[in-house]
Amino acid sequence: KAGVTQTPRYLIKTRGQQVTLSCSPISGHRSVSWYQQTPGQGLQFLFEYFSETQRNKGNFPGRFSGRQFSNSRSEMNVSTLELGDSALYLCASSLSRTPDTQYFGPGTRLTVL
Amino acid sequence: QKEVEQDPGPLSVPEGAIVSLNCTYSNSAFQYFMWYRQYSRKGPELLMYTYSSGNKEDGRFTAQVDKSSKYISLFIRDSQPSDSATYLCAINQGAQKLVFGQGTRLTINP
């Protein structure tokens, strides 16, 4: 069974631009969560989508948004990029919304110059 | 106070040693506890998953939860160089939201 895939793997943007990251969950998994990982703050929860609806949200500004499609694939968007948005963005999928295991993708490394 | 506290290390031990990794958490309502391993340039990989208190063993790995002291531990027996990675404790805060510790960077020296 294929794992969680994320595209692109690396991305370089400049301040003020916007970016869209993509995540394809494990086949059959309906819940997709997004996390930001930085050396200073560690791994922080961004949001979770299930059945195309955002079900939970972390403490991030409105510049961070996401969506989920009917095939469970998800995208996250960051508008008006800031230097502090440089991070590894991780997507995790799980079969259902029970307090279950989440399987992480390899991440997208975003660098903002 | 952070919801989950973890000593970032780094921790360096010789091959074959027993490794003890620990986290503390603040909210006694937490019930689901995980340990993830993350290799450089990779996403976290689930190692152990424990519900409520007690011990859980899987091969060389043992996860332990002490809810009375809000303390979770991961023990690695007969440590191998391939165990060198960052280990992250995580707590499920509900509805798929994981709260992570800072991660402990572990090196096993041959």
PDB file of C-alpha atoms in Angstrom:
ATOM      1  CA  LYS A   1       0.000   0.000   0.000  1.00  0.00           C
ATOM      2  CA  ALA A   2       1.444   3.374  -0.965  1.00  0.00           C
ATOM      3  CA  GLY A   3       2.115   5.822   1.854  1.00  0.00           C
ATOM      4  CA  VAL A   4       1.205   9.470   2.177  1.00  0.00           C
ATOM      5  CA  THR A   5       2.641  11.501  -0.675  1.00  0.00           C
ATOM      6  CA  GLN A   6       3.355  15.208  -0.636  1.00  0.00           C
ATOM      7  CA  THR A   7       4.252  17.490  -3.497  1.00  0.00           C
ATOM      8  CA  PRO A   8       6.430  19.312  -4.075  1.00  0.00           C
ATOM      9  CA  ARG A   9       9.162  18.092  -1.763  1.00  0.00           C
ATOM     10  CA  TYR A  10      11.081  21.369  -1.832  1.00  0.00           C
ATOM     11  CA  LEU A  11       9.964  24.888  -2.550  1.00  0.00           C
ATOM     12  CA  ILE A  12      11.600  28.299  -2.482  1.00  0.00           C
ATOM     13  CA  LYS A  13       9.447  31.424  -2.404  1.00  0.00           C
ATOM     14  CA  THR A  14       9.937  35.086  -1.592  1.00  0.00           C
ATOM     15  CA  ARG A  15       8.171  37.168   1.017  1.00  0.00           C
ATOM     16  CA  GLY A  16       4.704  38.280   0.014  1.00  0.00           C
ATOM     17  CA  GLN A  17       4.106  35.408  -2.375  1.00  0.00           C
ATOM     18  CA  GLN A  18       1.606  32.661  -1.811  1.00  0.00           C
ATOM     19  CA  VAL A  19       2.122  28.914  -1.969  1.00  0.00           C
ATOM     20  CA  THR A  20      -0.009  25.788  -2.344  1.00  0.00           C
ATOM     21  CA  LEU A  21       1.112  22.406  -1.038  1.00  0.00           C
ATOM     22  CA  SER A  22      -0.515  19.116  -1.918  1.00  0.00           C
ATOM     23  CA  CYS A  23      -1.096  15.906   0.032  1.00  0.00           C
ATOM     24  CA  SER A  24      -2.420  12.541  -1.160  1.00  0.00           C
ATOM     25  CA  PRO A  25      -3.434  10.327   1.769  1.00  0.00           C
ATOM     26  CA  ILE A  26      -3.107   6.574   2.014  1.00  0.00           C
ATOM     27  CA  SER A  27      -5.790   4.894  -0.056  1.00  0.00           C
ATOM     28  CA  GLY A  28      -8.987   4.633   1.981  1.00  0.00           C
ATOM     29  CA  HIS A  29      -7.932   7.188   4.555  1.00  0.00           C
ATOM     30  CA  ARG A  30     -10.447   9.988   4.901  1.00  0.00           C
ATOM     31  CA  SER A  31      -8.864  12.225   7.520  1.00  0.00           C
ATOM     32  CA  VAL A  32      -5.977  14.517   6.583  1.00  0.00           C
ATOM     33  CA  SER A  33      -4.124  16.697   9.055  1.00  0.00           C
ATOM     34  CA  TRP A  34      -1.445  19.293   8.448  1.00  0.00           C
ATOM     35  CA  TYR A  35       1.457  20.192  10.713  1.00  0.00           C
ATOM     36  CA  GLN A  36       4.243  22.743  10.631  1.00  0.00           C
ATOM     37  CA  GLN A  37       7.692  21.736  11.909  1.00  0.00           C
ATOM     38  CA  THR A  38      10.352  24.308  12.772  1.00  0.00           C
ATOM     39  CA  PRO A  39      13.512  24.027  14.899  1.00  0.00           C
ATOM     40  CA  GLY A  40      12.181  26.589  17.357  1.00  0.00           C
ATOM     41  CA  GLN A  41       8.559  25.553  17.789  1.00  0.00           C
ATOM     42  CA  GLY A  42       8.754  21.889  16.884  1.00  0.00           C
ATOM     43  CA  LEU A  43       5.749  20.168  15.359  1.00  0.00           C
ATOM     44  CA  GLN A  44       2.552  22.199  15.539  1.00  0.00           C
ATOM     45  CA  PHE A  45      -0.936  21.257  14.403  1.00  0.00           C
ATOM     46  CA  LEU A  46      -2.392  23.418  11.643  1.00  0.00           C
ATOM     47  CA  PHE A  47      -5.746  21.852  10.789  1.00  0.00           C
ATOM     48  CA  GLU A  48      -7.599  18.657   9.998  1.00  0.00           C
ATOM     49  CA  TYR A  49     -10.005  17.813   7.204  1.00  0.00           C
ATOM     50  CA  PHE A  50     -12.488  14.989   7.032  1.00  0.00           C
ATOM     51  CA  SER A  51     -15.128  14.506   4.353  1.00  0.00           C
ATOM     52  CA  GLU A  52     -14.141  17.790   2.726  1.00  0.00           C
ATOM     53  CA  THR A  53     -14.825  19.769   5.923  1.00  0.00           C
ATOM     54  CA  GLN A  54     -12.361  21.374   8.277  1.00  0.00           C
ATOM     55  CA  ARG A  55     -12.939  19.669  11.624  1.00  0.00           C
ATOM     56  CA  ASN A  56     -10.251  21.152  13.798  1.00  0.00           C
ATOM     57  CA  LYS A  57      -7.864  24.089  13.662  1.00  0.00           C
ATOM     58  CA  GLY A  58      -4.664  25.037  15.454  1.00  0.00           C
ATOM     59  CA  ASN A  59      -3.457  28.486  16.481  1.00  0.00           C
ATOM     60  CA  PHE A  60      -2.257  29.844  13.181  1.00  0.00           C
ATOM     61  CA  PRO A  61      -3.233  33.077  11.429  1.00  0.00           C
ATOM     62  CA  GLY A  62      -5.833  33.158   8.694  1.00  0.00           C
ATOM     63  CA  ARG A  63      -3.075  33.272   6.060  1.00  0.00           C
ATOM     64  CA  PHE A  64      -2.952  29.508   6.483  1.00  0.00           C
ATOM     65  CA  SER A  65      -5.866  27.748   4.868  1.00  0.00           C
ATOM     66  CA  GLY A  66      -6.662  24.374   3.432  1.00  0.00           C
ATOM     67  CA  ARG A  67      -9.198  22.289   1.649  1.00  0.00           C
ATOM     68  CA  GLN A  68      -9.992  18.668   0.946  1.00  0.00           C
ATOM     69  CA  PHE A  69     -11.380  17.181  -2.219  1.00  0.00           C
ATOM     70  CA  SER A  70     -13.906  14.396  -2.675  1.00  0.00           C
ATOM     71  CA  ASN A  71     -11.085  11.885  -3.259  1.00  0.00           C
ATOM     72  CA  SER A  72      -9.609  12.893   0.151  1.00  0.00           C
ATOM     73  CA  ARG A  73      -6.628  14.647  -1.380  1.00  0.00           C
ATOM     74  CA  SER A  74      -5.855  17.857   0.431  1.00  0.00           C
ATOM     75  CA  GLU A  75      -4.132  21.124  -0.258  1.00  0.00           C
ATOM     76  CA  MET A  76      -2.927  23.824   2.056  1.00  0.00           C
ATOM     77  CA  ASN A  77      -2.319  27.399   1.071  1.00  0.00           C
ATOM     78  CA  VAL A  78      -0.230  30.080   2.702  1.00  0.00           C
ATOM     79  CA  SER A  79      -0.775  33.611   1.500  1.00  0.00           C
ATOM     80  CA  THR A  80       1.462  36.635   1.955  1.00  0.00           C
ATOM     81  CA  LEU A  81       4.454  34.551   2.939  1.00  0.00           C
ATOM     82  CA  GLU A  82       6.699  35.694   5.791  1.00  0.00           C
ATOM     83  CA  LEU A  83      10.256  34.641   6.571  1.00  0.00           C
ATOM     84  CA  GLY A  84       8.950  32.804   9.641  1.00  0.00           C
ATOM     85  CA  ASP A  85       6.852  30.530   7.452  1.00  0.00           C
ATOM     86  CA  SER A  86      10.015  28.689   6.427  1.00  0.00           C
ATOM     87  CA  ALA A  87       9.425  25.194   7.744  1.00  0.00           C
ATOM     88  CA  LEU A  88       8.780  21.572   6.962  1.00  0.00           C
ATOM     89  CA  TYR A  89       5.063  21.123   6.301  1.00  0.00           C
ATOM     90  CA  LEU A  90       3.853  17.632   7.096  1.00  0.00           C
ATOM     91  CA  CYS A  91       0.659  15.960   6.119  1.00  0.00           C
ATOM     92  CA  ALA A  92      -0.747  12.997   8.029  1.00  0.00           C
ATOM     93  CA  SER A  93      -3.616  10.728   7.123  1.00  0.00           C
ATOM     94  CA  SER A  94      -5.719   8.329   9.149  1.00  0.00           C
ATOM     95  CA  LEU A  95      -8.558   5.954   8.436  1.00  0.00           C
ATOM     96  CA  SER A  96     -11.141   7.618  10.643  1.00  0.00           C
ATOM     97  CA  ARG A  97     -11.476  10.290  13.321  1.00  0.00           C
ATOM     98  CA  THR A  98     -11.096   7.981  16.265  1.00  0.00           C
ATOM     99  CA  PRO A  99      -8.028   8.709  18.433  1.00  0.00           C
ATOM    100  CA  ASP A 100      -6.136   6.496  16.148  1.00  0.00           C
ATOM    101  CA  THR A 101      -2.747   6.458  14.543  1.00  0.00           C
ATOM    102  CA  GLN A 102      -1.747   9.024  12.009  1.00  0.00           C
ATOM    103  CA  TYR A 103       0.667   8.226   9.212  1.00  0.00           C
ATOM    104  CA  PHE A 104       2.903  11.055   8.099  1.00  0.00           C
ATOM    105  CA  GLY A 105       4.193  11.911   4.671  1.00  0.00           C
ATOM    106  CA  PRO A 106       7.785  12.998   3.999  1.00  0.00           C
ATOM    107  CA  GLY A 107       6.881  16.680   4.118  1.00  0.00           C
ATOM    108  CA  THR A 108       7.381  19.712   1.916  1.00  0.00           C
ATOM    109  CA  ARG A 109      10.395  21.853   2.817  1.00  0.00           C
ATOM    110  CA  LEU A 110       9.387  25.502   2.250  1.00  0.00           C
ATOM    111  CA  THR A 111      12.035  28.209   2.282  1.00  0.00           C
ATOM    112  CA  VAL A 112      10.934  31.831   2.230  1.00  0.00           C
ATOM    113  CA  LEU A 113      13.577  34.347   1.152  1.00  0.00           C
TER     114      LEU A 113
ATOM    115  CA  GLN B   1       3.713  26.139  30.389  1.00  0.00           C
ATOM    116  CA  LYS B   2       3.828  23.921  27.325  1.00  0.00           C
ATOM    117  CA  GLU B   3       1.279  21.131  27.177  1.00  0.00           C
ATOM    118  CA  VAL B   4       4.003  18.576  26.497  1.00  0.00           C
ATOM    119  CA  GLU B   5       7.593  18.986  27.650  1.00  0.00           C
ATOM    120  CA  GLN B   6      10.469  16.935  26.304  1.00  0.00           C
ATOM    121  CA  ASP B   7      14.194  17.365  26.813  1.00  0.00           C
ATOM    122  CA  PRO B   8      15.642  18.028  23.324  1.00  0.00           C
ATOM    123  CA  GLY B   9      18.993  16.484  24.210  1.00  0.00           C
ATOM    124  CA  PRO B  10      21.078  15.681  22.312  1.00  0.00           C
ATOM    125  CA  LEU B  11      21.566  12.255  23.840  1.00  0.00           C
ATOM    126  CA  SER B  12      24.519  10.080  22.850  1.00  0.00           C
ATOM    127  CA  VAL B  13      24.955   6.494  24.082  1.00  0.00           C
ATOM    128  CA  PRO B  14      27.087   3.473  23.101  1.00  0.00           C
ATOM    129  CA  GLU B  15      25.634   0.630  21.066  1.00  0.00           C
ATOM    130  CA  GLY B  16      23.873  -1.935  23.213  1.00  0.00           C
ATOM    131  CA  ALA B  17      22.912   0.510  25.956  1.00  0.00           C
ATOM    132  CA  ILE B  18      19.389   0.908  27.291  1.00  0.00           C
ATOM    133  CA  VAL B  19      17.961   4.265  26.289  1.00  0.00           C
ATOM    134  CA  SER B  20      15.336   6.094  28.317  1.00  0.00           C
ATOM    135  CA  LEU B  21      13.385   8.946  26.735  1.00  0.00           C
ATOM    136  CA  ASN B  22      10.846  10.935  28.692  1.00  0.00           C
ATOM    137  CA  CYS B  23       8.093  13.527  28.445  1.00  0.00           C
ATOM    138  CA  THR B  24       5.819  15.253  30.889  1.00  0.00           C
ATOM    139  CA  TYR B  25       2.407  16.663  30.120  1.00  0.00           C
ATOM    140  CA  SER B  26       0.120  19.112  31.819  1.00  0.00           C
ATOM    141  CA  ASN B  27      -3.470  18.014  31.206  1.00  0.00           C
ATOM    142  CA  SER B  28      -4.597  14.975  33.151  1.00  0.00           C
ATOM    143  CA  ALA B  29      -7.493  14.492  30.716  1.00  0.00           C
ATOM    144  CA  PHE B  30      -5.141  13.226  28.002  1.00  0.00           C
ATOM    145  CA  GLN B  31      -5.692   9.535  27.290  1.00  0.00           C
ATOM    146  CA  TYR B  32      -3.808   8.668  24.109  1.00  0.00           C
ATOM    147  CA  PHE B  33      -0.045   8.737  23.987  1.00  0.00           C
ATOM    148  CA  MET B  34       2.280   8.123  21.070  1.00  0.00           C
ATOM    149  CA  TRP B  35       5.968   7.925  20.320  1.00  0.00           C
ATOM    150  CA  TYR B  36       7.212   8.804  16.859  1.00  0.00           C
ATOM    151  CA  ARG B  37      10.664   8.372  15.352  1.00  0.00           C
ATOM    152  CA  GLN B  38      11.906  10.814  12.766  1.00  0.00           C
ATOM    153  CA  TYR B  39      14.981  10.297  10.645  1.00  0.00           C
ATOM    154  CA  SER B  40      16.688  13.241   9.022  1.00  0.00           C
ATOM    155  CA  ARG B  41      14.731  14.605   6.038  1.00  0.00           C
ATOM    156  CA  LYS B  42      11.833  12.225   6.666  1.00  0.00           C
ATOM    157  CA  GLY B  43       8.378  12.487   8.179  1.00  0.00           C
ATOM    158  CA  PRO B  44       7.689  11.082  11.669  1.00  0.00           C
ATOM    159  CA  GLU B  45       7.017   7.355  11.845  1.00  0.00           C
ATOM    160  CA  LEU B  46       4.755   5.927  14.538  1.00  0.00           C
ATOM    161  CA  LEU B  47       6.612   3.639  16.956  1.00  0.00           C
ATOM    162  CA  MET B  48       4.260   3.052  19.854  1.00  0.00           C
ATOM    163  CA  TYR B  49       0.686   3.931  20.745  1.00  0.00           C
ATOM    164  CA  THR B  50      -0.697   3.620  24.268  1.00  0.00           C
ATOM    165  CA  TYR B  51      -4.094   4.262  25.712  1.00  0.00           C
ATOM    166  CA  SER B  52      -4.310   5.352  29.362  1.00  0.00           C
ATOM    167  CA  SER B  53      -1.789   4.059  31.898  1.00  0.00           C
ATOM    168  CA  GLY B  54       0.510   1.087  31.863  1.00  0.00           C
ATOM    169  CA  ASN B  55       3.206  -0.477  29.740  1.00  0.00           C
ATOM    170  CA  LYS B  56       3.286  -1.622  26.152  1.00  0.00           C
ATOM    171  CA  GLU B  57       6.099  -3.626  24.638  1.00  0.00           C
ATOM    172  CA  ASP B  58       7.031  -4.116  20.992  1.00  0.00           C
ATOM    173  CA  GLY B  59      10.314  -5.870  20.363  1.00  0.00           C
ATOM    174  CA  ARG B  60      13.134  -3.769  21.790  1.00  0.00           C
ATOM    175  CA  PHE B  61      10.778  -0.862  22.543  1.00  0.00           C
ATOM    176  CA  THR B  62       8.684  -0.343  25.674  1.00  0.00           C
ATOM    177  CA  ALA B  63       6.319   2.588  26.192  1.00  0.00           C
ATOM    178  CA  GLN B  64       5.230   3.467  29.695  1.00  0.00           C
ATOM    179  CA  VAL B  65       2.554   5.897  30.865  1.00  0.00           C
ATOM    180  CA  ASP B  66       2.210   7.077  34.451  1.00  0.00           C
ATOM    181  CA  LYS B  67      -0.912   9.175  34.593  1.00  0.00           C
ATOM    182  CA  SER B  68      -0.542   9.919  38.299  1.00  0.00           C
ATOM    183  CA  SER B  69       2.661  11.856  37.628  1.00  0.00           C
ATOM    184  CA  LYS B  70       1.785  12.831  34.020  1.00  0.00           C
ATOM    185  CA  TYR B  71       4.928  11.189  32.757  1.00  0.00           C
ATOM    186  CA  ILE B  72       5.492   9.118  29.636  1.00  0.00           C
ATOM    187  CA  SER B  73       8.597   7.151  28.770  1.00  0.00           C
ATOM    188  CA  LEU B  74      10.084   5.179  25.928  1.00  0.00           C
ATOM    189  CA  PHE B  75      12.750   2.576  26.610  1.00  0.00           C
ATOM    190  CA  ILE B  76      14.954   1.130  23.887  1.00  0.00           C
ATOM    191  CA  ARG B  77      16.831  -2.063  24.760  1.00  0.00           C
ATOM    192  CA  ASP B  78      19.973  -3.255  23.003  1.00  0.00           C
ATOM    193  CA  SER B  79      20.203   0.035  21.123  1.00  0.00           C
ATOM    194  CA  GLN B  80      21.557  -0.059  17.565  1.00  0.00           C
ATOM    195  CA  PRO B  81      23.161   2.633  15.399  1.00  0.00           C
ATOM    196  CA  SER B  82      20.049   2.447  13.206  1.00  0.00           C
ATOM    197  CA  ASP B  83      18.061   3.767  16.194  1.00  0.00           C
ATOM    198  CA  SER B  84      19.840   7.112  15.813  1.00  0.00           C
ATOM    199  CA  ALA B  85      17.033   9.577  15.103  1.00  0.00           C
ATOM    200  CA  THR B  86      14.853  12.187  16.746  1.00  0.00           C
ATOM    201  CA  TYR B  87      12.184  10.741  19.019  1.00  0.00           C
ATOM    202  CA  LEU B  88       8.989  12.674  19.542  1.00  0.00           C
ATOM    203  CA  CYS B  89       6.352  12.053  22.153  1.00  0.00           C
ATOM    204  CA  ALA B  90       2.837  13.078  21.202  1.00  0.00           C
ATOM    205  CA  ILE B  91      -0.515  13.281  22.886  1.00  0.00           C
ATOM    206  CA  ASN B  92      -3.832  13.111  21.122  1.00  0.00           C
ATOM    207  CA  GLN B  93      -5.772  16.124  22.311  1.00  0.00           C
ATOM    208  CA  GLY B  94      -8.898  14.884  20.638  1.00  0.00           C
ATOM    209  CA  ALA B  95     -10.303  14.870  17.128  1.00  0.00           C
ATOM    210  CA  GLN B  96      -7.024  14.005  15.442  1.00  0.00           C
ATOM    211  CA  LYS B  97      -5.108  16.924  16.941  1.00  0.00           C
ATOM    212  CA  LEU B  98      -1.682  15.772  18.117  1.00  0.00           C
ATOM    213  CA  VAL B  99       0.401  17.862  20.504  1.00  0.00           C
ATOM    214  CA  PHE B 100       4.085  17.045  20.229  1.00  0.00           C
ATOM    215  CA  GLY B 101       7.039  17.376  22.496  1.00  0.00           C
ATOM    216  CA  GLN B 102      10.106  19.163  21.179  1.00  0.00           C
ATOM    217  CA  GLY B 103      11.778  15.891  20.244  1.00  0.00           C
ATOM    218  CA  THR B 104      14.964  14.292  21.612  1.00  0.00           C
ATOM    219  CA  ARG B 105      17.845  13.814  19.217  1.00  0.00           C
ATOM    220  CA  LEU B 106      19.435  10.415  19.904  1.00  0.00           C
ATOM    221  CA  THR B 107      22.758   9.106  18.611  1.00  0.00           C
ATOM    222  CA  ILE B 108      23.863   5.495  19.135  1.00  0.00           C
ATOM    223  CA  ASN B 109      27.624   5.185  18.763  1.00  0.00           C
ATOM    224  CA  PRO B 110      29.029   1.892  17.351  1.00  0.00           C
TER     225      PRO B 110
END
